[in-house]
PDB file of C-alpha atoms in Angstrom:
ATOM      1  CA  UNK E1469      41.211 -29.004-105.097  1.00 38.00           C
ATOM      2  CA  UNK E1470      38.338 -28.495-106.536  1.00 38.00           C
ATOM      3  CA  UNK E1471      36.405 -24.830-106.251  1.00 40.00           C
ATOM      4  CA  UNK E1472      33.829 -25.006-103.145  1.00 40.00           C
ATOM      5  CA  UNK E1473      29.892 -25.771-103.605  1.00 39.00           C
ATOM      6  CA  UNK E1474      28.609 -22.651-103.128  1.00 42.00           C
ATOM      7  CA  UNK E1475      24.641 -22.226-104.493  1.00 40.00           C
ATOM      8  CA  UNK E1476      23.211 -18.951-105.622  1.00 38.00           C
ATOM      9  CA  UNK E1477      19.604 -17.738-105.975  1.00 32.00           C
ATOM     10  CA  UNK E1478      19.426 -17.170-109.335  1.00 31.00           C
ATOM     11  CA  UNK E1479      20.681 -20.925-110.036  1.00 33.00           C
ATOM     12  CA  UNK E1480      18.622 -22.934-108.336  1.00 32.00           C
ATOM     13  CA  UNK E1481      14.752 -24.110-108.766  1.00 33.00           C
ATOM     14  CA  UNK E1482      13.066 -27.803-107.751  1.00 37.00           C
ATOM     15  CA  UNK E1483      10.829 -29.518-105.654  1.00 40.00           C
ATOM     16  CA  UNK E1484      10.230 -27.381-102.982  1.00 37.00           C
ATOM     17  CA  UNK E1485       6.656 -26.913-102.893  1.00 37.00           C
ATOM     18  CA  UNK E1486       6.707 -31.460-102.977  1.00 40.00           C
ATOM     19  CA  UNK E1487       8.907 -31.214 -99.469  1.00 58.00           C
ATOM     20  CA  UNK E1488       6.911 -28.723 -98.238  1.00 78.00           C
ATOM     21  CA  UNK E1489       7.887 -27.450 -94.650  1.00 93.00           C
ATOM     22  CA  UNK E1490       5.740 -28.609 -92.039  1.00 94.00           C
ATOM     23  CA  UNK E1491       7.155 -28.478 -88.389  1.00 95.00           C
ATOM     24  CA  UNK E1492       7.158 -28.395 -84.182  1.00 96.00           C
ATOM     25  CA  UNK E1493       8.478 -26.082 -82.440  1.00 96.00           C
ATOM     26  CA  UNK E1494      11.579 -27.682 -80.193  1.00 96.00           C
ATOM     27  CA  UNK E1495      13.973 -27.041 -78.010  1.00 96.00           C
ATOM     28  CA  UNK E1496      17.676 -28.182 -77.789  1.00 96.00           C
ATOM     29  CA  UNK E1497      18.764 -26.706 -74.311  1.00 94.00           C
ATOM     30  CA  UNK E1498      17.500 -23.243 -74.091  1.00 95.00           C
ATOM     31  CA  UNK E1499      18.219 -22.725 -78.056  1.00 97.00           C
ATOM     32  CA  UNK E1500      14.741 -22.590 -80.164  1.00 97.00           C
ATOM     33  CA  UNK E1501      14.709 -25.392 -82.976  1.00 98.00           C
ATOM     34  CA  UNK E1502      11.767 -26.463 -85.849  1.00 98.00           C
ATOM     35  CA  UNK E1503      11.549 -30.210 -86.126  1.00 98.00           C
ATOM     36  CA  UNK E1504      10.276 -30.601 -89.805  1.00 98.00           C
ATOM     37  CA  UNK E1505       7.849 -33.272 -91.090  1.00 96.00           C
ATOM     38  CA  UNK E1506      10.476 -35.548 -92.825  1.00 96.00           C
ATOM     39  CA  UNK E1507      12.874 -35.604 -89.565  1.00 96.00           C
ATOM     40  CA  UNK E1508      15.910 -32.547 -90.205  1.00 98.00           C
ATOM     41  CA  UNK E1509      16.445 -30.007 -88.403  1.00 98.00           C
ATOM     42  CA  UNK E1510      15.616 -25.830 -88.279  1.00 98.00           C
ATOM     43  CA  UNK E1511      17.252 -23.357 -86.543  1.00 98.00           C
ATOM     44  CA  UNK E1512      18.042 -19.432 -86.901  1.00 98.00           C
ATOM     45  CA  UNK E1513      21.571 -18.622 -84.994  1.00 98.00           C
ATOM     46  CA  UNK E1514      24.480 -16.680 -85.235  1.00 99.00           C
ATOM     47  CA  UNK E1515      27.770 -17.674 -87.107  1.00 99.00           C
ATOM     48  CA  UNK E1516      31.035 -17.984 -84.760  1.00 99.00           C
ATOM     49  CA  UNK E1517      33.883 -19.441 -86.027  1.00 98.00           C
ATOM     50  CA  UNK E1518      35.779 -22.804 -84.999  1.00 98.00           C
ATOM     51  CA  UNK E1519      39.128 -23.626 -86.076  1.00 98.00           C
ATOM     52  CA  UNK E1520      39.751 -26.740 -84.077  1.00 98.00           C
ATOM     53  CA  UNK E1521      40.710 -29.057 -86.392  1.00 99.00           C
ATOM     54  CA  UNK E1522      43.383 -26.914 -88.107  1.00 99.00           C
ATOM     55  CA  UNK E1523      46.751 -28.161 -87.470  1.00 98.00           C
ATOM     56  CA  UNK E1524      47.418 -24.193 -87.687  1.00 98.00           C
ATOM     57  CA  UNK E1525      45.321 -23.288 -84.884  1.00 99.00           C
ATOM     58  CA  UNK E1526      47.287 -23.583 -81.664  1.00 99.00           C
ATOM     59  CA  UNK E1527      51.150 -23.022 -81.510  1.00 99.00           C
ATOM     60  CA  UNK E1528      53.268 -22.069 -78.235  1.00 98.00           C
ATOM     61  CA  UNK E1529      54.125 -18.886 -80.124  1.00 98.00           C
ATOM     62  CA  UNK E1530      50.677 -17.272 -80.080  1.00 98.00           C
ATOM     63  CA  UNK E1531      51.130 -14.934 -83.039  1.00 97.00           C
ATOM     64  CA  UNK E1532      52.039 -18.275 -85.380  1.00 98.00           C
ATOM     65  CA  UNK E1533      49.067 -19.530 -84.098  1.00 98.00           C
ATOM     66  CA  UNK E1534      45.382 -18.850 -85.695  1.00 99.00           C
ATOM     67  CA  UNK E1535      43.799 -18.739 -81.546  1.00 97.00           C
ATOM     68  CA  UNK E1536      45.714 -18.142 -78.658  1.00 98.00           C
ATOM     69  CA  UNK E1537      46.404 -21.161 -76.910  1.00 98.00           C
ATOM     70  CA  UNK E1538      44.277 -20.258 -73.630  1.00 98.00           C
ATOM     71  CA  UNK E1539      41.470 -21.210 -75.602  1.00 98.00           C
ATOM     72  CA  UNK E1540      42.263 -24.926 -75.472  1.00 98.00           C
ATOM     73  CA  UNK E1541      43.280 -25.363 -71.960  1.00 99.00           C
ATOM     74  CA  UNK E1542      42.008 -25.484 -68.544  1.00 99.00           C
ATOM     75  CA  UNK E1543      45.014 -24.974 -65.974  1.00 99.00           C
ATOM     76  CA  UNK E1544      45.059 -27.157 -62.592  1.00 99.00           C
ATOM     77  CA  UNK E1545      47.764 -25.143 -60.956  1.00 99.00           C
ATOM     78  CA  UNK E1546      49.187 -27.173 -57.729  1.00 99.00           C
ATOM     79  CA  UNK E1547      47.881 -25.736 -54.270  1.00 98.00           C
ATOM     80  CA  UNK E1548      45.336 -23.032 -55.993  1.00 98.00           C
ATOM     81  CA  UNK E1549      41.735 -23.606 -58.065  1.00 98.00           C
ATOM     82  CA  UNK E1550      41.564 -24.798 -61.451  1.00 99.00           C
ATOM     83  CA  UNK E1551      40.492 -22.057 -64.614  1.00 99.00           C
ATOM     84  CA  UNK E1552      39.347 -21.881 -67.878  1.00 98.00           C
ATOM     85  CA  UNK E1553      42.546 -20.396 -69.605  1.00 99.00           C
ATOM     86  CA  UNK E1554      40.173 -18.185 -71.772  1.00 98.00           C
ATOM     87  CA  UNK E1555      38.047 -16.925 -68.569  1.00 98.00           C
ATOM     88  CA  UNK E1556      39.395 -12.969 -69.107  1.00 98.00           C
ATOM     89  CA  UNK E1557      41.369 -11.364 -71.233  1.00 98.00           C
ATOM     90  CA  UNK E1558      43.692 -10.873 -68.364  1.00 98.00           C
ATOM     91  CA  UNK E1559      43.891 -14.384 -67.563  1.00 99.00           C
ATOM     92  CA  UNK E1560      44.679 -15.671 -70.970  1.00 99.00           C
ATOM     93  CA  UNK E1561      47.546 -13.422 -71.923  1.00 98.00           C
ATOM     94  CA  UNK E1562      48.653 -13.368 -67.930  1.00 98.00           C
ATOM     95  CA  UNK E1563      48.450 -15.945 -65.431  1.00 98.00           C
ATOM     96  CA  UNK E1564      47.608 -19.057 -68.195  1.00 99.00           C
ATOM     97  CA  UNK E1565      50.869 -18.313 -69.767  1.00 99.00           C
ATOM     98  CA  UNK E1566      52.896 -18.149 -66.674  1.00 99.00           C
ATOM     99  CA  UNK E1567      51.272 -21.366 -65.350  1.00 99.00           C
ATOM    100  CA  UNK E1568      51.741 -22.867 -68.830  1.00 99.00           C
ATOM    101  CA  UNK E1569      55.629 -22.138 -69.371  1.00 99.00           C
ATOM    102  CA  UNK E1570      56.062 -23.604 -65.765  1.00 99.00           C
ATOM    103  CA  UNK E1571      53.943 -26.481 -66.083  1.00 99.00           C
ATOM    104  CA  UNK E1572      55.348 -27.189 -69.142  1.00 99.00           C
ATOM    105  CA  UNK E1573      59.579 -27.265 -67.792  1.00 99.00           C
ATOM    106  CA  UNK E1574      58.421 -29.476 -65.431  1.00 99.00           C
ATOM    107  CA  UNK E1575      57.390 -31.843 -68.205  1.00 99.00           C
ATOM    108  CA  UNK E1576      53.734 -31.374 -68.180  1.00 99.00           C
ATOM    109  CA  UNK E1577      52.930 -34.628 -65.457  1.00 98.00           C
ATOM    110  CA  UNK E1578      54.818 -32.785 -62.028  1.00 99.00           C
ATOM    111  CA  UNK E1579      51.603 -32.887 -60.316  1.00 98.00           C
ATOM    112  CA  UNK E1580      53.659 -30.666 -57.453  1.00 99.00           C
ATOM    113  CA  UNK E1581      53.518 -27.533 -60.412  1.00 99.00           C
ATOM    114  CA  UNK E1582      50.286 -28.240 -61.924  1.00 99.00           C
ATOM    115  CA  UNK E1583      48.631 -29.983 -65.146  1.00 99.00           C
ATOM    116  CA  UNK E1584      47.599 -28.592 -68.282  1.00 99.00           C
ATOM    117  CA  UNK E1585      43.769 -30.510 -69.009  1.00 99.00           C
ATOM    118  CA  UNK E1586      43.721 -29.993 -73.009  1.00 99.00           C
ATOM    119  CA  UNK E1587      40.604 -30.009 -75.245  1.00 97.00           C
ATOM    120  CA  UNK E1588      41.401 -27.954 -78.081  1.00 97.00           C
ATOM    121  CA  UNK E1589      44.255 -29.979 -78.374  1.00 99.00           C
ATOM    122  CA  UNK E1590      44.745 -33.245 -78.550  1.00 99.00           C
ATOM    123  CA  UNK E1591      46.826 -34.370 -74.724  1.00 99.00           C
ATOM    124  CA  UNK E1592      47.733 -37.264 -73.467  1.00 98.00           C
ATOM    125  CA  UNK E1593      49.108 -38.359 -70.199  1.00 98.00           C
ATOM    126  CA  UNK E1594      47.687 -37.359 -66.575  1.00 99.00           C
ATOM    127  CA  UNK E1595      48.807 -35.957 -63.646  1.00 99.00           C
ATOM    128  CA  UNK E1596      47.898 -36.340 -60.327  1.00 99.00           C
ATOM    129  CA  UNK E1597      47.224 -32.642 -58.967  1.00 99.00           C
ATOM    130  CA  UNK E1598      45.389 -31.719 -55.446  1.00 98.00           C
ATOM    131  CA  UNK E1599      44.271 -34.658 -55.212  1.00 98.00           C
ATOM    132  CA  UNK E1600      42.659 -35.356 -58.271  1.00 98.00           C
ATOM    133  CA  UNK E1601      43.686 -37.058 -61.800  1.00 99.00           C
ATOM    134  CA  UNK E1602      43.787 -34.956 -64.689  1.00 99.00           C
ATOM    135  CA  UNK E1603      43.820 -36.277 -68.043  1.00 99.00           C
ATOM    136  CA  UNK E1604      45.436 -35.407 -71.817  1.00 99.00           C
ATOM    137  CA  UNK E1605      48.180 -33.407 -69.801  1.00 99.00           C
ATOM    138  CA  UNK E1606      50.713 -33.755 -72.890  1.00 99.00           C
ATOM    139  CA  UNK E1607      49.973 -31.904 -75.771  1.00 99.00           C
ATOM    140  CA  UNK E1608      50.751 -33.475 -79.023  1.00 99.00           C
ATOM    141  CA  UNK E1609      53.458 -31.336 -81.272  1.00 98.00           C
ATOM    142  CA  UNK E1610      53.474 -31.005 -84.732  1.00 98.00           C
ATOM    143  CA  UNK E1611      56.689 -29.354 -86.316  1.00 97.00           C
ATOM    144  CA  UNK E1612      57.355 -25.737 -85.389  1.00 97.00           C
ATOM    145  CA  UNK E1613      55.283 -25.254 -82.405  1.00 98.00           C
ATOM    146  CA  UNK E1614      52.280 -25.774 -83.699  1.00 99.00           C
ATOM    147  CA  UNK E1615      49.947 -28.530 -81.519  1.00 99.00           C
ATOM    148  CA  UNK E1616      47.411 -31.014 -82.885  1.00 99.00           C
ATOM    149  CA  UNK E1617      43.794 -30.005 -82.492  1.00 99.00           C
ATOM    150  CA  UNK E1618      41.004 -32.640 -82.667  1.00 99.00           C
ATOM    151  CA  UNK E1619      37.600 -32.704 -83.742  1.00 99.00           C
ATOM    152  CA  UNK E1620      34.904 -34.975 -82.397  1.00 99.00           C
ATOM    153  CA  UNK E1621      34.468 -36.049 -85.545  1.00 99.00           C
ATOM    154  CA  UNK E1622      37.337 -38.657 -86.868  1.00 99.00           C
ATOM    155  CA  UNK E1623      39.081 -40.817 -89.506  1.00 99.00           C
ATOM    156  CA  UNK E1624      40.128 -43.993 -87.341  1.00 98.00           C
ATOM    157  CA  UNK E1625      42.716 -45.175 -90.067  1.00 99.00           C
ATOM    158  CA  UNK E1626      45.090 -42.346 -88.323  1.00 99.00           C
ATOM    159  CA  UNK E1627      46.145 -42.179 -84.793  1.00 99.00           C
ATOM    160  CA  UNK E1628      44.780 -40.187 -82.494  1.00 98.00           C
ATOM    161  CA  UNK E1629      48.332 -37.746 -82.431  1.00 98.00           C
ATOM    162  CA  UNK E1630      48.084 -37.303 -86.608  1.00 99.00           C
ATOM    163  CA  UNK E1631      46.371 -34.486 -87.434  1.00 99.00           C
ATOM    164  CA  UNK E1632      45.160 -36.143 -90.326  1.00 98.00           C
ATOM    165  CA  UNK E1633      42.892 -38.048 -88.420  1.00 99.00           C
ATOM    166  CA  UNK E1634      41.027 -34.507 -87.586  1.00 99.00           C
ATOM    167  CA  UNK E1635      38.278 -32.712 -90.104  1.00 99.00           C
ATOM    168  CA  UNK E1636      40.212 -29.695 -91.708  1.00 99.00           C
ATOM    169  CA  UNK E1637      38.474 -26.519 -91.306  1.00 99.00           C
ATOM    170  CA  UNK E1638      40.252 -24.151 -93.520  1.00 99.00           C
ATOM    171  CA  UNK E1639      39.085 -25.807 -96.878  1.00 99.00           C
ATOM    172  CA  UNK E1640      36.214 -28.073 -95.316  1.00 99.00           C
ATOM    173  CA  UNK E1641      32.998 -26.556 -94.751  1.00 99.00           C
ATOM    174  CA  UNK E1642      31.775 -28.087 -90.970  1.00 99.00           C
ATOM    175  CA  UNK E1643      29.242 -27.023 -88.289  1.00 99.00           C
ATOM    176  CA  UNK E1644      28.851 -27.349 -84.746  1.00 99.00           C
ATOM    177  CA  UNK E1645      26.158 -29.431 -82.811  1.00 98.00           C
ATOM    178  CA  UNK E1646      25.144 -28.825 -79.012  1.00 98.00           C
ATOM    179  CA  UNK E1647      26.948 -31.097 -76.671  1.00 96.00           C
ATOM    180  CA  UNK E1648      24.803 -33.271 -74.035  1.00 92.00           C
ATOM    181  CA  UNK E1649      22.892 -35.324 -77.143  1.00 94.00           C
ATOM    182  CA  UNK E1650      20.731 -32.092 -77.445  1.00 96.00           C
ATOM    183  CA  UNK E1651      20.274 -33.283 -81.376  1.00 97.00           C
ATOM    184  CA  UNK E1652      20.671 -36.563 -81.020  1.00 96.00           C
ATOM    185  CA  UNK E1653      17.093 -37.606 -80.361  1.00 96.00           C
ATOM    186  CA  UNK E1654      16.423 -36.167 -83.742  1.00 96.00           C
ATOM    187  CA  UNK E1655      19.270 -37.887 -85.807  1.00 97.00           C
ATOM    188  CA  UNK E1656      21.584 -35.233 -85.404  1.00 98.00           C
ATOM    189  CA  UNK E1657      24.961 -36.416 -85.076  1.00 98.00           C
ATOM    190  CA  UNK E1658      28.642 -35.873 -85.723  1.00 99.00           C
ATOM    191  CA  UNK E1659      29.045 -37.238 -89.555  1.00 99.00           C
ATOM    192  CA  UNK E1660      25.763 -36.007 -90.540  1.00 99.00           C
ATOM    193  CA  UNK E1661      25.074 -33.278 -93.051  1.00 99.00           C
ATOM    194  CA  UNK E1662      23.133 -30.386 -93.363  1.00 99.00           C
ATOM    195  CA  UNK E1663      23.744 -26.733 -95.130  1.00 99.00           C
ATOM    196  CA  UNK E1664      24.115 -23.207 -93.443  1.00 99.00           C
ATOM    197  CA  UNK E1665      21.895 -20.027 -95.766  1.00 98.00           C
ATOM    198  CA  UNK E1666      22.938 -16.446 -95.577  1.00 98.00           C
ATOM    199  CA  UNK E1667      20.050 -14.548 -97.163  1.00 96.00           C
ATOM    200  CA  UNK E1668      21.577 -11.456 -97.329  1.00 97.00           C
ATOM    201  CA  UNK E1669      23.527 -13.157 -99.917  1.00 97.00           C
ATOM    202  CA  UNK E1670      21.535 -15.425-101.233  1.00 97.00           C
ATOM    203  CA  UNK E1671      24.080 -18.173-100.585  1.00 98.00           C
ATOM    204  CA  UNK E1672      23.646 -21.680 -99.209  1.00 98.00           C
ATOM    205  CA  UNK E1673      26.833 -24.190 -98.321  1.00 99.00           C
ATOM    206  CA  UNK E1674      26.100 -27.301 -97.218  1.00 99.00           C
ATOM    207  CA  UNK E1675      28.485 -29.139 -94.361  1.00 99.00           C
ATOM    208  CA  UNK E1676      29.309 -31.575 -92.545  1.00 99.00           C
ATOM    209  CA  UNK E1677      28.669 -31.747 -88.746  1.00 99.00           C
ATOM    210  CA  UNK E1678      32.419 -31.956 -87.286  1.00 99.00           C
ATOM    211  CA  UNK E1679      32.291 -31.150 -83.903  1.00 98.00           C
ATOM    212  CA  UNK E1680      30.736 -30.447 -80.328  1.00 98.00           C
ATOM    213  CA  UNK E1681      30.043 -27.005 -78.959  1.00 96.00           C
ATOM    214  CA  UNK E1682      27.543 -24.951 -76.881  1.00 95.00           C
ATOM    215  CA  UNK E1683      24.994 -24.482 -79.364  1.00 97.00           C
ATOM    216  CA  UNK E1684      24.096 -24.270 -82.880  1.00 99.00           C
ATOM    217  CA  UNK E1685      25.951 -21.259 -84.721  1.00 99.00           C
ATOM    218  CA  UNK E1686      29.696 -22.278 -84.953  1.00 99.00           C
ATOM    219  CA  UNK E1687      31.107 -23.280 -88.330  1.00 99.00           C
ATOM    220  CA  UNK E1688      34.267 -23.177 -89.784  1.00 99.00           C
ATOM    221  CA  UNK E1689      36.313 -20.487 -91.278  1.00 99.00           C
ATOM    222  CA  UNK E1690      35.930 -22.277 -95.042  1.00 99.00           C
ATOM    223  CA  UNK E1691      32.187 -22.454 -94.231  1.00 99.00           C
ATOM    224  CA  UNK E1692      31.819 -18.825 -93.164  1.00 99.00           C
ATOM    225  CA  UNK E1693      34.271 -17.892 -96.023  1.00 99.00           C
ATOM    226  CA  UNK E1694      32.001 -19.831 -98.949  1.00 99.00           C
ATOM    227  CA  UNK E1695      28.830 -18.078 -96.781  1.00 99.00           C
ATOM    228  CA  UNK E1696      29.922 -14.690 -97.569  1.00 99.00           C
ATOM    229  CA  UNK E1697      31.039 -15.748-101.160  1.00 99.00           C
ATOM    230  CA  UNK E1698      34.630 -15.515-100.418  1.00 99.00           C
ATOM    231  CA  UNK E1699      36.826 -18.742-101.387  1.00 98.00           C
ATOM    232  CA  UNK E1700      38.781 -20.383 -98.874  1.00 98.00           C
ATOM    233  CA  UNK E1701      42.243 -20.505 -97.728  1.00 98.00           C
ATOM    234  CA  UNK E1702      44.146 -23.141 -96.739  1.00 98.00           C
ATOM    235  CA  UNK E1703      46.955 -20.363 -95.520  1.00 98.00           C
ATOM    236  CA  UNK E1704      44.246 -18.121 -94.051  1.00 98.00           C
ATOM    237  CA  UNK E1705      46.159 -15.337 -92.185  1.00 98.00           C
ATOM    238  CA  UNK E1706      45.742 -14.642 -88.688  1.00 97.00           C
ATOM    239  CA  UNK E1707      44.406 -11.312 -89.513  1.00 97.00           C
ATOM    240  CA  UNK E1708      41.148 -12.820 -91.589  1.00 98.00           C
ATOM    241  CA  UNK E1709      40.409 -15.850 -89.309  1.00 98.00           C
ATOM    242  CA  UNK E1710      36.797 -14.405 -88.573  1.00 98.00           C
ATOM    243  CA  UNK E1711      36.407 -13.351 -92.197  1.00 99.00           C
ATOM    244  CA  UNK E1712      32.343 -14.639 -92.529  1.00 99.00           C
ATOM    245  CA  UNK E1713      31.208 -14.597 -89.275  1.00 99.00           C
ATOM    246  CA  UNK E1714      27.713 -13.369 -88.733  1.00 99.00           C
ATOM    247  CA  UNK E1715      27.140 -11.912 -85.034  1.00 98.00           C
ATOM    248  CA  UNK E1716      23.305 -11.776 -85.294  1.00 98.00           C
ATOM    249  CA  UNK E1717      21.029 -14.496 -85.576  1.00 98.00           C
ATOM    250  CA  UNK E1718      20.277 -14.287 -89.308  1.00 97.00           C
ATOM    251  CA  UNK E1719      22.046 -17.573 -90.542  1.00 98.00           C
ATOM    252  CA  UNK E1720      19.692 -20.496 -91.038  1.00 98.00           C
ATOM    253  CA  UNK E1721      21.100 -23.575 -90.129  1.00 99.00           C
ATOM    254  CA  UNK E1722      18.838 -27.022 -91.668  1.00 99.00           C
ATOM    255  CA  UNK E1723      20.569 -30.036 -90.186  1.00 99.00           C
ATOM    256  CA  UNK E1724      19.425 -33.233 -91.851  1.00 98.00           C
ATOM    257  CA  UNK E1725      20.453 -35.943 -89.820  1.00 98.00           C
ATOM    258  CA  UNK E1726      20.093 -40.223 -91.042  1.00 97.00           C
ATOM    259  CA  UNK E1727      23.233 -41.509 -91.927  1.00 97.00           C
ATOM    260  CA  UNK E1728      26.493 -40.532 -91.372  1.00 98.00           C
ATOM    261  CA  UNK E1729      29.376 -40.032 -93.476  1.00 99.00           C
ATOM    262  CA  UNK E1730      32.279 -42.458 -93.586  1.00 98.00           C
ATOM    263  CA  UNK E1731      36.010 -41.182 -94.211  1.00 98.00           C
ATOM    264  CA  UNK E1732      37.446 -39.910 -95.479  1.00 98.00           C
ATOM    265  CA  UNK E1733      36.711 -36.297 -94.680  1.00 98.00           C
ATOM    266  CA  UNK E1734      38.498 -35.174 -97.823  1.00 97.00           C
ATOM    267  CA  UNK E1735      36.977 -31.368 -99.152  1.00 96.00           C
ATOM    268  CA  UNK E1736      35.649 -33.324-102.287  1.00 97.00           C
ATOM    269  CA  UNK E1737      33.658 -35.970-100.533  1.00 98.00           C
ATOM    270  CA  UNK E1738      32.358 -33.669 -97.989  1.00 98.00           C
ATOM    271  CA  UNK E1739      31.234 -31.204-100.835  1.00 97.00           C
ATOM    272  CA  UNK E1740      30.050 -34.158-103.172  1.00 98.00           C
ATOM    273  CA  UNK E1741      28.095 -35.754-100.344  1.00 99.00           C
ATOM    274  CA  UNK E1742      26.428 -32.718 -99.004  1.00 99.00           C
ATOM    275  CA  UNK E1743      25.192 -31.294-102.197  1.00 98.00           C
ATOM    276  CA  UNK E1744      23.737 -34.299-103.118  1.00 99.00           C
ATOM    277  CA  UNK E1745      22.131 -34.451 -99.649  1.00 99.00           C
ATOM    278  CA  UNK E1746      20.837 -30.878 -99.946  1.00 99.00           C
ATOM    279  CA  UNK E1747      19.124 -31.532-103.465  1.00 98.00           C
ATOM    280  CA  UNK E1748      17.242 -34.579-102.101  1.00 98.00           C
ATOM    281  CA  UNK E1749      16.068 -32.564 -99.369  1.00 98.00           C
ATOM    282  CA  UNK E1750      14.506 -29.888-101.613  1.00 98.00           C
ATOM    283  CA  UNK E1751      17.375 -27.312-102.199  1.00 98.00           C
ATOM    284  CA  UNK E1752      17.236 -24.216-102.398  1.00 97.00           C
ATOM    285  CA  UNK E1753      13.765 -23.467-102.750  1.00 96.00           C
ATOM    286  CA  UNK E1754      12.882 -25.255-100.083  1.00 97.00           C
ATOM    287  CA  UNK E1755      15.060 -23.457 -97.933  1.00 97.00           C
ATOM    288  CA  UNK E1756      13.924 -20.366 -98.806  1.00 96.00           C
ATOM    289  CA  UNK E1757      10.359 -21.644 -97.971  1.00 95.00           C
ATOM    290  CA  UNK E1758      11.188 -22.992 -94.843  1.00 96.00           C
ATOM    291  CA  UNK E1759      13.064 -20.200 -93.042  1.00 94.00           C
ATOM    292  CA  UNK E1760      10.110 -18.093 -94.211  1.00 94.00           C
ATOM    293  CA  UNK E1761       7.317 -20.184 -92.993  1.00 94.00           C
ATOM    294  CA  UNK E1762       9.002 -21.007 -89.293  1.00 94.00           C
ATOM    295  CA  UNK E1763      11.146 -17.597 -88.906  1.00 93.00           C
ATOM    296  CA  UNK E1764       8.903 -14.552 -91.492  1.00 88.00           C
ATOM    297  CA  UNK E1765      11.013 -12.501 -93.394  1.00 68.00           C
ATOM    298  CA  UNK E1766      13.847 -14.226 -95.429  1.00 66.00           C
TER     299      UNK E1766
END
């Protein structure tokens, strides 16, 4: 594999001042945006990881896994109220797993236990639990407990239980777009690209948009990783999963929308075809420019 794009300061001069960085203010939900001149996409937000994607990230054994498996599930336990597995501390490492290991000897569908409704992980099946139908009840294995985790964003030439259908977050660099089309009226969309700038580094990493979340500020661990000018690892340990995240809103995120990607989501095309996208857009001096016209200080 080739060694990750990662751009430094000192390397990088263009066509900024041609761009230029002319913008509205927006909003997408309650989360602050600039909507340049030339259509992408401004934003200042934090850096949380996501490792959905990562055929590493959920196993039944927790400590194999890179996230404990509440964090994929909500739990429709027969004759009580469905929950979040992740909704306490005391839930997920309780309750969820008790609920879990019986729902799961009953063979996952026994809609007099309960059903398991997956979404960091791929599940199939429903079950018909008080008096409702839940769907993606099975979970799809992979070999040694692990469990397939999707991403919105997908290669169609694998099934829907490969994990190679899914966009790898370990050596890919990926963001996170708000759900509810918050973006989309802008050209934001899964498959687009954009790039993520840490000035406290003075690095910028362009990525591919790979999934759905709350709001802008999730990316994945090789993104964060490359951010903080670390390289990644494709057998990240547990113990440096949230190596590069960045808890205060200081990362500027530029998402540049038009055309998406086509597979495959290999590291290599993703990193050929969002560097080239970042250089037509103006690079790095125009990111520099940008986040200190619309935000001050860079």
């Amino acid at each position: 594999m080739r060694h990750a794009f990662v751009i430094a300061i000192a390397l990088i001069a263009g066509g900024a001042a041609a761009q230029g960085c002319p913008g509205t203010a927006k909003m997408a939900g309650n989360q602050p945006i600039r909507l340049l001149a030339d259509g992408s996409v401004l934003a200042k937000a934090k850096l949380n990881i996501n490792i959905d994607g990562s055929g590493r990230a959920y196993n039944f054994d927790n400590s194999r896994g890179l996230i404990h498996l509440c964090n994929g599930a909500r739990v429709h336990p027969a004759g009580r109220p469905s929950y979040e597995g992740s909704e306490s501390n005391a839930t997920c490492t309780g309750k969820f797993m008790t609920d879990l290991a019986r729902i799961r000897a009953a063979g996952w569908s026994d809609g007099s236990v309960g059903g398991v409704e997956w979404f960091g992980v791929v599940g199939t099946g429903s079950a018909r639990v008080n008096g409702r139908t839940v769907t993606g009840v099975k979970p799809a294995e992979l070999p040694d407990g692990f469990l397939v985790s999707p991403t919105t964003l997908a290669d169609p030439a694998f099934a829907v239980t490969d994990q190679r259908r899914y966009v790898e977050p370990l050596t890919i660099a990926t963001a996170v777009i708000p759900t509810r089309n918050r973006l989309t009226p802008f050209g934001v969309r899964t498959g687009t690209l954009g790039v993520a700038f840490r000035a406290d580094k003075g690095i910028a990493v362009p990525f591919i948009v790979s999934d759905l979340g709350p709001r802008i500020g999730e990316g994945s661990p090789a993104l964060a990783r490359r951010l903080a000018g670390i390289a990644p690892d494709p057998a990240l340990p547990r113990s440096e999963r949230f190596v590069g995240a960045v808890s205060s809103d200081s990362v500027t995120w530029v998402f540049f929308g038009g055309d998406r990607l086509p597979p495959p989501y290999t590291a290599e095309t993703v990193e050929t075809a969002a560097k080239a996208a970042f250089e037509r857009w103006g690079g790095l001096d125009r990111l520099r420019s940008c986040a200190r016209v619309h935000f001050g200080k860079v």
